[in-house]
Coordinates of C-alpha atoms in Angstrom, one line a residue:
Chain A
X196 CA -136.8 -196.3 -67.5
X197 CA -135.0 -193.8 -64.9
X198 CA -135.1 -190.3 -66.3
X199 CA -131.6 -189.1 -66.4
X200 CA -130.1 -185.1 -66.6
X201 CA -126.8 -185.4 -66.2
X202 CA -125.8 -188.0 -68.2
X203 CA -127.2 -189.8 -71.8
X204 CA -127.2 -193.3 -71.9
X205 CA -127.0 -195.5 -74.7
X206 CA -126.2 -199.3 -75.6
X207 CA -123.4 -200.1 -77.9
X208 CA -123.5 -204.3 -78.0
X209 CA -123.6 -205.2 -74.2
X210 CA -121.5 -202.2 -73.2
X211 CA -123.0 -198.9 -71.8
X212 CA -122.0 -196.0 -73.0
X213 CA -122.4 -193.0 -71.2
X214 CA -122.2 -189.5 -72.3
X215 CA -122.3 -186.0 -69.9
X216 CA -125.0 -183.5 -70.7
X217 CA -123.2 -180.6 -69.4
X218 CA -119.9 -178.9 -70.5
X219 CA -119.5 -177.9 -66.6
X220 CA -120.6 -179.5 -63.4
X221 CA -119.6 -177.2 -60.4
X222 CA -122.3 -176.6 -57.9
X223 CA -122.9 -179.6 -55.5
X224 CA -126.9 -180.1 -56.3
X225 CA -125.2 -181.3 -59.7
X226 CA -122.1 -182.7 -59.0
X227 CA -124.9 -184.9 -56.4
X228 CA -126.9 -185.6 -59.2
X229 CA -124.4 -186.5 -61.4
X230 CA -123.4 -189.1 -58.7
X231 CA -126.9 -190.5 -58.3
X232 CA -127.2 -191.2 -62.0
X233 CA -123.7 -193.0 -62.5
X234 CA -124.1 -194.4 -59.3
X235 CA -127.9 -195.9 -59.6
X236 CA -126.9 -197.0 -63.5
X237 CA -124.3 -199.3 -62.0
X238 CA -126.7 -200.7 -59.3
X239 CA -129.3 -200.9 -61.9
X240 CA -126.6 -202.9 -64.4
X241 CA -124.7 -204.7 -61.7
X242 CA -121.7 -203.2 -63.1
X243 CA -120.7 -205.2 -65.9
X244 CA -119.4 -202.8 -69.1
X245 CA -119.5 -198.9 -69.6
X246 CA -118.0 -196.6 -71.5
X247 CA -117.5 -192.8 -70.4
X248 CA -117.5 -190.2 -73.0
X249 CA -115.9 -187.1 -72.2
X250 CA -116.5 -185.2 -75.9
X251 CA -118.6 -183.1 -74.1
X252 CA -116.8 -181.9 -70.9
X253 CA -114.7 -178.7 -71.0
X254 CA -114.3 -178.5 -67.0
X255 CA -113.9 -180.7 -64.0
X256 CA -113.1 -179.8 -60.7
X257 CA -112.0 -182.1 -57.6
X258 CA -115.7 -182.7 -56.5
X259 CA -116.3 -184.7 -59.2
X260 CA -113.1 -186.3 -59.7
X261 CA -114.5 -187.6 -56.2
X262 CA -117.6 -189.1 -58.1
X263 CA -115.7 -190.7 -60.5
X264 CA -113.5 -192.5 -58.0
X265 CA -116.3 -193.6 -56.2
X266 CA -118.2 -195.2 -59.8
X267 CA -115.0 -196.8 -60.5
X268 CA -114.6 -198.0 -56.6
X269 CA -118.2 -199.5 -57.2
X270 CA -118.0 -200.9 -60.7
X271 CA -115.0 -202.6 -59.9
X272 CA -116.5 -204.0 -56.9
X273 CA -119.3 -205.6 -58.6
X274 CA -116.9 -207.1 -61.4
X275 CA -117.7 -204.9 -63.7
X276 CA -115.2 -202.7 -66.4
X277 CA -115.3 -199.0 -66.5
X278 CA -113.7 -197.3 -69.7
X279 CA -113.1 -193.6 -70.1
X280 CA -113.0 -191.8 -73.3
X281 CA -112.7 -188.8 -75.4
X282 CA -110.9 -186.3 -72.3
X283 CA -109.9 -183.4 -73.5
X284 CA -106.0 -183.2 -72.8
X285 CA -106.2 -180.6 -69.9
X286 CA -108.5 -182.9 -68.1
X287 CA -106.3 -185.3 -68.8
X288 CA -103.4 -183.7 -67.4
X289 CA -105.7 -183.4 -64.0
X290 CA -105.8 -187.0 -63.8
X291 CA -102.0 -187.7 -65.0
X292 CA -101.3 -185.0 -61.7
X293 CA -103.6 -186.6 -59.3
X294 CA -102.4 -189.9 -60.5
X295 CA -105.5 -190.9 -61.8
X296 CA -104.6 -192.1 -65.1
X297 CA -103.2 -194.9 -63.3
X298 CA -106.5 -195.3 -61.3
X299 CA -108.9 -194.9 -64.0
X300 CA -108.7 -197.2 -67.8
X301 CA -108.4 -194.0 -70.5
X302 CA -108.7 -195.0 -73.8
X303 CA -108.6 -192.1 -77.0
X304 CA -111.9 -192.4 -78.5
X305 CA -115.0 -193.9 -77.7
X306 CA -113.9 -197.0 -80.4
X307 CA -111.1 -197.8 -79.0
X308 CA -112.8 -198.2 -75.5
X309 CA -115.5 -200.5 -76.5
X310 CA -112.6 -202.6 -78.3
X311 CA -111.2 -203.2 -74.9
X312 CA -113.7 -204.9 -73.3
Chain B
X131 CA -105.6 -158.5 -47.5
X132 CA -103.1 -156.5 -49.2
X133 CA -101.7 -156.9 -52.7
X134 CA -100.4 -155.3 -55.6
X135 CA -102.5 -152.7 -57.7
X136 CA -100.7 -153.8 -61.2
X137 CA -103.9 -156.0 -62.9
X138 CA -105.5 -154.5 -65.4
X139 CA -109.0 -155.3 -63.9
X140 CA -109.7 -156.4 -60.5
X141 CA -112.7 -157.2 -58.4
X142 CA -113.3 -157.4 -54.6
X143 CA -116.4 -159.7 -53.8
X144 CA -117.7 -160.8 -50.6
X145 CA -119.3 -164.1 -51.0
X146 CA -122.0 -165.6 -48.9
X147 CA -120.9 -169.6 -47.5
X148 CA -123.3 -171.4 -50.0
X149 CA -122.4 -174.3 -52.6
X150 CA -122.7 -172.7 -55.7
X151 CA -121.6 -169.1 -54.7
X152 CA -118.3 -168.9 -56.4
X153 CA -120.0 -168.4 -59.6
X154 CA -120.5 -165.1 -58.9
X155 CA -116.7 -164.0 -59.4
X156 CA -115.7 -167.2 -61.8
X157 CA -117.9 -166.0 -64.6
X158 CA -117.0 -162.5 -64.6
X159 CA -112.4 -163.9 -64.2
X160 CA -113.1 -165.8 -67.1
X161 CA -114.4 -163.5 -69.2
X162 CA -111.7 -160.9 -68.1
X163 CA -108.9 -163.7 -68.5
X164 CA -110.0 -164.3 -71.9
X165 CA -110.2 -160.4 -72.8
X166 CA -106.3 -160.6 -71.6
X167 CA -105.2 -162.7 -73.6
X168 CA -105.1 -165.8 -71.9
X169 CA -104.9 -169.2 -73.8
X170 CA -108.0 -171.9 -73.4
X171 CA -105.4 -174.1 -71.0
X172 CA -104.4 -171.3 -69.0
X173 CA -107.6 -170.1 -68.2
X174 CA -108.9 -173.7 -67.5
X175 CA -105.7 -173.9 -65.0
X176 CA -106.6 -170.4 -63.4
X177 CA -110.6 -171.1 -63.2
X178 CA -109.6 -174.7 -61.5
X179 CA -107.3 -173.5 -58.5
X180 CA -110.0 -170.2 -58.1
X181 CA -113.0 -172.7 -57.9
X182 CA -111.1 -175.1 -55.5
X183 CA -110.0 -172.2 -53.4
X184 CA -113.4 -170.7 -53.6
X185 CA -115.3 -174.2 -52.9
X186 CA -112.3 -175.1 -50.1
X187 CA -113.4 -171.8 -48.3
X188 CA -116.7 -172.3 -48.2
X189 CA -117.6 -175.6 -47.2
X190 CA -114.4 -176.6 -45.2
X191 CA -113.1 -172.9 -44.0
X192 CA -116.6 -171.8 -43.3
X193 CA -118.5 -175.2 -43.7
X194 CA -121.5 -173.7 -45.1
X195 CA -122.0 -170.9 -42.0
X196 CA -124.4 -168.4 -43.5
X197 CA -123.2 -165.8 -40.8
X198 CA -119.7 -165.8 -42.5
X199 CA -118.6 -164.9 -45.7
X200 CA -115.5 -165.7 -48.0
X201 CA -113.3 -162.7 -49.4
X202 CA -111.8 -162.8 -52.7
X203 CA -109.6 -160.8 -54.6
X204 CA -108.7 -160.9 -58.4
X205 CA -106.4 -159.1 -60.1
X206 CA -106.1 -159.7 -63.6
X207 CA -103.3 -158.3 -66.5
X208 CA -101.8 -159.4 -69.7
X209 CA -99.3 -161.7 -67.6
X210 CA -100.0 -162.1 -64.4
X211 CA -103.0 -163.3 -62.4
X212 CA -103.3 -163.5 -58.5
X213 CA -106.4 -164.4 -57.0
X214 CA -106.8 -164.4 -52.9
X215 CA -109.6 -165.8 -51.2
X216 CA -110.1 -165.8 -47.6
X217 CA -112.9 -167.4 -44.8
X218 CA -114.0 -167.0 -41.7
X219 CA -112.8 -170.3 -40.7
X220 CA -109.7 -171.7 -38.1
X221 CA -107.8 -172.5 -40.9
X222 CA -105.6 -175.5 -41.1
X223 CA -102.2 -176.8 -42.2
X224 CA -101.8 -177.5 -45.7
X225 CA -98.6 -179.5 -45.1
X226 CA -100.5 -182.2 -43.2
X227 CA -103.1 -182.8 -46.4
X228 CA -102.3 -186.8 -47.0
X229 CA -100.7 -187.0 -50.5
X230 CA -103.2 -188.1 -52.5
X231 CA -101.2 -189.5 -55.4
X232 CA -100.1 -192.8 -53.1
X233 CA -100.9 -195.6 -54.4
X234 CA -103.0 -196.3 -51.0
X235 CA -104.6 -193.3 -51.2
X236 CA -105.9 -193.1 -55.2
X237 CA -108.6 -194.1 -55.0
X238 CA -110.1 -191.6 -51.4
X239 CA -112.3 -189.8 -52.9
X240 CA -111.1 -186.1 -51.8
X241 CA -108.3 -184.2 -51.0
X242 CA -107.5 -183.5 -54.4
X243 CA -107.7 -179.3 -54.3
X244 CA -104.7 -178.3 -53.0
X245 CA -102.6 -180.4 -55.2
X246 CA -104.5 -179.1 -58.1
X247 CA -103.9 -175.5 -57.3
X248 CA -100.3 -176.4 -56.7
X249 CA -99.8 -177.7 -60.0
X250 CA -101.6 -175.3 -62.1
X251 CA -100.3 -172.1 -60.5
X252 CA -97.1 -170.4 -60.4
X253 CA -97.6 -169.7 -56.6
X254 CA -99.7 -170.9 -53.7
X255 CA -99.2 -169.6 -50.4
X256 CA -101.5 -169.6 -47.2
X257 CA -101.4 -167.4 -44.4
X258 CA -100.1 -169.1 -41.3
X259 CA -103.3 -169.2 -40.0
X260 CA -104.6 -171.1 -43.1
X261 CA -107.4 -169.5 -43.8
X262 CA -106.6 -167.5 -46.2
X263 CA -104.7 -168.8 -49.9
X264 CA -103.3 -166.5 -52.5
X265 CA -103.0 -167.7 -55.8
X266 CA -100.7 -166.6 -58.6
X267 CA -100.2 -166.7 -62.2
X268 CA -97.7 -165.7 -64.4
X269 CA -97.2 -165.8 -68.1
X270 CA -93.7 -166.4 -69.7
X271 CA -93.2 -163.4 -72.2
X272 CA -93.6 -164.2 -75.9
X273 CA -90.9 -163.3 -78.2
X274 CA -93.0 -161.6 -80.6

């Protein structure tokens, strides 16, 4: 098993559902490491289904919007499905300014994402 | 860079060009933002556009030089926040920053701080030089 800090990951059914460990990610070692774990899950899955649990993020900031493009970018290249959930509505009003919303697949709650797949 | 003296509490920091620096000032604005008064989404919108500026000016003003420094200024009151943060850097043009909302351009991975700041600030205006941003707040007064 990869030891992960950044993120807790569980199985719901085939899916993968991830949650963040921290409320705020802002220096670039953990915005980085952040990356590495999404990013190495995926590999390690070859995409396929996950689930992204926001419950527990208070702040984002453009850096990781950046990592989040680029784990959608790559989960969609594999054929995978990428879900997001539970995002607090002033991070969601981030993604509905940078467009993202349209980008990204945002479901309310962590239930209703795994019913999409 | 000159400003104002109406905030209730302001700070003048000098911070070295390292990831991770703008802690320093973002801990102490939040806590002063709150003791002003100022609602959980406005101090998220405030401590997004300070942390872009911040990060902007360190790693693409100064891009990490540890022989330069980045400048900012807070000023915090009841209803108004400005917040000016300037590198050692050449600056650049914010008007040629591609617009990142195109459909062709959603999913680059960067380029996202200045519209952020745009939208979650009252005002946002560099220098000509473009090195140098100040950041403004203001609150609407409540009837009560």
């Amino acid at each position: 098993m990869t030891a992960h800090h950044r993120i807790d990951v569980s199985k719901v059914g085939d899916v993968t559902v991830v949650r963040f460990v921290d409320k705020t990610v802002l220096d670039e070692s953990s915005i980085h490491e952040l990356g590495q774990e999404l990013f190495g899950l995926v590999d390690a899955q070859n995409g396929r289904k996950m689930v992204l649990n926001f419950s527990n993020v208070e702040f984002i900031s453009s850096a990781t919007l950046g990592k989040l493009i680029v784990l959608d970018r790559k989960v969609k290249t594999l054929n995978g499905r990428l879900r997001m959930c539970h995002i607090r509505p002033e991070i969601l009003e981030v993604f509905r300014i940078t467009k993202l919303d349209k980008l990204f697949d945002i479901r309310d709650g962590e239930s209703e994402a795994l019913a999409a797949f | 860079m000159g400003h104002e003296s109406t905030a209730g509490w302001h700070r003048q920091v000098r911070l070295p060009s390292e990831r991770g620096a703008s802690r320093t000032v973002t801990d102490e604005l939040l806590e002063q933002l709150g003791a002003h008064g100022w609602s959980a989404e406005e101090v998220f919108a405030i401590h997004l556009a300070a942390e872009e500026a911040i990060v902007n000016a360190i790693v693409h003003g100064n891009k990490l030089d540890p022989a330069k420094c980045v400048a900012v200024l807070c000023e915090v009151s009841t209803n108004h926040v400005k917040i000016e943060v300037e590198d050692e850097g050449d600056g650049f043009d914010p008007a040629q920053v591609p617009d990142c909302t195109l459909e062709e351009r959603l999913d680059v991975p960067s380029g996202r701080g200045v519209m952020l700041m745009r939208s979650f600030m009252t005002r946002i205006e560099y220098n000509a030089k473009g090195n140098a941003v100040v950041l403004e707040k203001r609150r609407e007064a409540n009837a009560n």
